[in-house]
Short mmCIF file of C-alpha atoms in Angstrom, two decimals:
data_model
loop_
_atom_site.label_atom_id
_atom_site.label_comp_id
_atom_site.label_asym_id
_atom_site.label_seq_id
_atom_site.Cartn_x
_atom_site.Cartn_y
_atom_site.Cartn_z
CA UNK S 1 -29.06 19.06 27.09
CA UNK S 2 -26.24 21.07 25.48
CA UNK S 3 -23.44 18.82 26.75
CA UNK S 4 -24.85 15.57 25.28
CA UNK S 5 -25.37 17.34 21.95
CA UNK S 6 -21.75 18.45 21.89
CA UNK S 7 -20.63 14.93 22.77
CA UNK S 8 -22.70 13.46 19.95
CA UNK S 9 -21.24 15.94 17.46
CA UNK S 10 -17.72 15.17 18.64
CA UNK S 11 -18.37 11.44 18.28
CA UNK S 12 -19.70 11.90 14.76
CA UNK S 13 -16.67 13.98 13.80
CA UNK S 14 -14.31 11.33 15.15
CA UNK S 15 -16.15 8.60 13.27
CA UNK S 16 -15.82 10.58 10.05
CA UNK S 17 -12.07 11.19 10.46
CA UNK S 18 -10.09 9.65 7.57
CA UNK S 19 -7.67 6.80 8.18
CA UNK S 20 -5.00 8.74 6.27
CA UNK S 21 -4.69 12.46 5.63
CA UNK S 22 -2.02 14.48 3.86
CA UNK S 23 -2.17 18.16 4.71
CA UNK S 24 -0.28 20.63 2.48
CA UNK S 25 2.66 18.25 2.02
CA UNK S 26 5.85 19.42 0.32
CA UNK S 27 8.64 17.04 -0.74
CA UNK S 28 12.18 18.04 -1.70
CA UNK S 29 14.93 15.79 -3.10
CA UNK S 30 18.63 16.43 -2.47
CA UNK S 31 17.73 19.59 -0.52
CA UNK S 32 17.00 21.50 -3.76
CA UNK S 33 14.55 19.71 -6.09
CA UNK S 34 10.92 20.48 -5.26
CA UNK S 35 8.81 17.51 -6.39
CA UNK S 36 5.55 17.96 -4.49
CA UNK S 37 4.02 21.18 -3.28
CA UNK S 38 0.81 21.67 -1.33
CA UNK S 39 -0.50 18.12 -1.70
CA UNK S 40 -3.57 17.40 0.41
CA UNK S 41 -5.74 14.28 0.28
CA UNK S 42 -7.88 12.10 2.52
CA UNK S 43 -8.34 8.33 2.46
CA UNK S 44 -11.44 7.13 4.36
CA UNK S 45 -11.11 3.86 6.23
CA UNK S 46 -12.29 0.82 4.28
CA UNK S 47 -12.27 2.58 0.91
CA UNK S 48 -10.26 2.39 -2.32
CA UNK S 49 -8.92 5.80 -3.32
CA UNK S 50 -7.22 6.30 -6.70
CA UNK S 51 -4.55 8.97 -7.12
CA UNK S 52 -4.43 9.71 -10.84
CA UNK S 53 -2.02 11.71 -12.92
CA UNK S 54 0.47 11.72 -15.76
CA UNK S 55 3.89 10.12 -15.56
CA UNK S 56 6.24 12.35 -13.59
CA UNK S 57 3.48 14.18 -11.73
CA UNK S 58 4.78 13.01 -8.33
CA UNK S 59 2.32 10.18 -7.58
CA UNK S 60 5.00 7.67 -6.58
CA UNK S 61 6.72 10.33 -4.50
CA UNK S 62 3.49 10.85 -2.59
CA UNK S 63 3.34 7.15 -1.70
CA UNK S 64 6.98 7.10 -0.63
CA UNK S 65 6.35 10.12 1.56
CA UNK S 66 3.61 8.15 3.33
CA UNK S 67 5.61 4.93 3.69
CA UNK S 68 8.84 6.66 4.77
CA UNK S 69 10.82 5.38 1.78
CA UNK S 70 11.87 8.87 0.65
CA UNK S 71 14.94 8.61 2.84
CA UNK S 72 16.40 5.92 0.60
CA UNK S 73 16.35 8.43 -2.29
CA UNK S 74 17.58 11.53 -0.43
CA UNK S 75 14.03 12.86 -0.28
CA UNK S 76 12.36 14.62 2.63
CA UNK S 77 8.96 15.94 3.64
CA UNK S 78 9.86 19.58 4.29
CA UNK S 79 6.40 20.95 4.98
CA UNK S 80 2.97 19.70 5.99
CA UNK S 81 1.72 16.70 7.95
CA UNK S 82 0.98 13.07 7.16
CA UNK S 83 -1.54 11.74 9.67
CA UNK S 84 -2.44 8.05 9.99
CA UNK S 85 -4.97 6.84 12.52
CA UNK S 86 -4.96 10.27 14.14
CA UNK S 87 -1.17 10.37 14.64
CA UNK S 88 1.50 12.22 12.68
CA UNK S 89 3.85 9.75 10.97
CA UNK S 90 6.13 11.80 8.73
CA UNK S 91 9.65 11.46 10.09
CA UNK S 92 9.17 7.89 11.32
CA UNK S 93 11.39 5.09 10.04
CA UNK S 94 9.84 2.85 7.33
CA UNK S 95 9.78 -0.25 9.57
CA UNK S 96 7.87 1.66 12.25
CA UNK S 97 5.35 2.81 9.64
CA UNK S 98 4.85 -0.81 8.56
CA UNK S 99 4.29 -1.80 12.20
CA UNK S 100 1.61 0.87 12.46
CA UNK S 101 -0.27 -0.73 9.57
CA UNK S 102 0.94 0.73 6.24
CA UNK S 103 2.58 -1.42 3.56
CA UNK S 104 3.63 -0.22 0.11
CA UNK S 105 3.54 -2.43 -2.98
CA UNK S 106 6.26 -0.83 -5.06
CA UNK S 107 6.17 0.03 -8.73
CA UNK S 108 7.73 -2.84 -10.68
CA UNK S 109 6.85 -5.39 -7.97
CA UNK S 110 10.33 -5.47 -6.31
CA UNK S 111 10.06 -9.10 -5.27
CA UNK S 112 13.30 -10.87 -4.23
CA UNK S 113 14.12 -12.85 -7.37
CA UNK S 114 16.55 -15.34 -5.80
CA UNK S 115 14.17 -16.28 -2.97
CA UNK S 116 11.26 -18.69 -3.29
CA UNK S 117 7.62 -17.61 -3.30
CA UNK S 118 7.18 -18.85 0.28
CA UNK S 119 10.32 -17.00 1.43
CA UNK S 120 9.09 -13.77 -0.17
CA UNK S 121 5.78 -14.15 1.63
CA UNK S 122 7.42 -14.80 5.00
CA UNK S 123 9.51 -11.68 4.46
CA UNK S 124 6.31 -9.64 4.42
CA UNK S 125 5.63 -10.70 8.03
CA UNK S 126 9.13 -9.75 9.22
CA UNK S 127 8.00 -6.75 11.29
CA UNK S 128 5.52 -8.93 13.19
CA UNK S 129 8.35 -10.81 14.90
CA UNK S 130 8.51 -14.57 15.27
CA UNK S 131 4.79 -15.25 14.93
CA UNK S 132 3.37 -18.35 13.26
CA UNK S 133 2.43 -17.16 9.75
CA UNK S 134 1.02 -20.38 8.33
CA UNK S 135 -2.57 -19.14 8.57
CA UNK S 136 -1.58 -15.90 6.86
CA UNK S 137 0.08 -17.80 4.03
CA UNK S 138 -3.02 -19.93 3.57
CA UNK S 139 -5.07 -16.77 3.31
CA UNK S 140 -2.72 -15.41 0.64
CA UNK S 141 -2.97 -18.68 -1.29
CA UNK S 142 -6.77 -18.52 -1.12
CA UNK S 143 -6.64 -15.21 -3.04
CA UNK S 144 -3.73 -16.23 -5.26
CA UNK S 145 -3.98 -20.03 -5.76
CA UNK S 146 -1.38 -19.88 -8.53
CA UNK S 147 1.28 -18.97 -5.97
CA UNK S 148 0.74 -22.23 -4.09
CA UNK S 149 1.82 -24.12 -7.22
CA UNK S 150 4.99 -22.06 -7.69
CA UNK S 151 7.66 -23.66 -5.51
CA UNK S 152 10.74 -22.37 -7.35
CA UNK S 153 12.51 -19.01 -7.27
CA UNK S 154 10.31 -15.95 -7.56
CA UNK S 155 12.43 -14.59 -10.40
CA UNK S 156 10.97 -17.22 -12.71
CA UNK S 157 7.37 -16.08 -12.15
CA UNK S 158 5.48 -14.28 -14.90
CA UNK S 159 4.83 -10.56 -14.54
CA UNK S 160 1.27 -11.17 -13.36
CA UNK S 161 2.39 -13.77 -10.82
CA UNK S 162 5.07 -11.42 -9.51
CA UNK S 163 2.42 -8.74 -8.99
CA UNK S 164 0.26 -11.24 -7.12
CA UNK S 165 3.26 -12.17 -4.98
CA UNK S 166 3.96 -8.51 -4.21
CA UNK S 167 0.36 -7.99 -3.08
CA UNK S 168 0.43 -11.26 -1.13
CA UNK S 169 3.63 -10.18 0.61
CA UNK S 170 1.85 -6.98 1.67
CA UNK S 171 -1.02 -8.99 3.15
CA UNK S 172 1.43 -10.94 5.30
CA UNK S 173 2.04 -7.77 7.32
CA UNK S 174 -1.70 -7.58 8.14
CA UNK S 175 -1.87 -3.93 7.07
CA UNK S 176 -4.69 -1.50 7.65
CA UNK S 177 -3.65 0.44 4.53
CA UNK S 178 -1.95 -0.82 1.37
CA UNK S 179 -0.26 1.67 -0.95
CA UNK S 180 -0.20 0.32 -4.50
CA UNK S 181 2.05 1.92 -7.09
CA UNK S 182 1.06 1.17 -10.71
CA UNK S 183 -0.19 -2.41 -10.20
CA UNK S 184 -1.14 -2.66 -13.90
CA UNK S 185 2.36 -1.84 -15.18
CA UNK S 186 3.61 -4.35 -17.74
CA UNK S 187 0.52 -6.56 -17.55
CA UNK S 188 -1.77 -7.68 -20.35
CA UNK S 189 -5.37 -6.35 -20.32
CA UNK S 190 -6.60 -9.75 -19.12
CA UNK S 191 -4.17 -9.79 -16.19
CA UNK S 192 -4.98 -6.17 -15.37
CA UNK S 193 -8.64 -7.14 -14.95
CA UNK S 194 -7.67 -10.13 -12.80
CA UNK S 195 -5.36 -8.12 -10.54
CA UNK S 196 -7.85 -5.29 -10.11
CA UNK S 197 -10.58 -7.82 -9.36
CA UNK S 198 -8.43 -9.25 -6.57
CA UNK S 199 -7.74 -5.76 -5.21
CA UNK S 200 -11.49 -5.16 -5.05
CA UNK S 201 -12.00 -8.48 -3.24
CA UNK S 202 -9.32 -7.66 -0.67
CA UNK S 203 -11.02 -4.38 0.06
CA UNK S 204 -14.50 -5.88 0.23
CA UNK S 205 -13.74 -9.08 2.13
CA UNK S 206 -10.86 -8.05 4.41
CA UNK S 207 -11.72 -4.38 4.83
CA UNK S 208 -8.21 -3.30 3.83
CA UNK S 209 -8.04 0.36 2.86
CA UNK S 210 -6.20 0.96 -0.41
CA UNK S 211 -4.54 4.05 -1.87
CA UNK S 212 -3.87 3.31 -5.51
CA UNK S 213 -1.55 5.17 -7.87
CA UNK S 214 -2.32 4.34 -11.47
CA UNK S 215 -1.95 5.68 -15.02
CA UNK S 216 -4.63 3.29 -16.30
CA UNK S 217 -7.48 5.65 -15.45
CA UNK S 218 -10.29 3.43 -16.71
CA UNK S 219 -9.16 0.39 -14.68
CA UNK S 220 -8.55 2.46 -11.55
CA UNK S 221 -11.94 4.19 -11.63
CA UNK S 222 -13.78 0.94 -12.26
#
């Protein structure tokens, strides 16, 4: 009877394993500037986890460490492990991390202003190869119907519409985990409620896990 009991315990432990785990992570910029030290966190699959803190506390750096974007800023994970789906991912190239199921919605949206809304959305599916993305675009439009009406350049969208486009572009990659960096930045209180309502729907209806960095503590915790 002992062996089945051990198997059951092992199965329960595996089921409880987080989708993402940071274990004692340290990040250094330009080989000398220590920005993060000893950061550990867990993100359970199918949940929304909010990472809160003051401006300059290193929240955005933590997301870039996960998504592999530190390299673009001369940053490096010098200690600790970042584990996604049971596999260590720190050190992988950003495109490989996207292919594994992580997509970061950057602070300030970072949409391509001189491309159309549809072109920005198709760009989100780039790492999936030459697949037919029409069904994915229809799904994005079902969550963000305003984007269907915007046929011009993305640079002419309002701040709220640009944030919706940035989230929609992330969905085009069919991610398991979306990293969201300050989604409320620059938005009116009404738009903040709308955007956070959509984030909640994406989590509830699509099962997308979300790690959220936010200074608006009240909105994030709600």
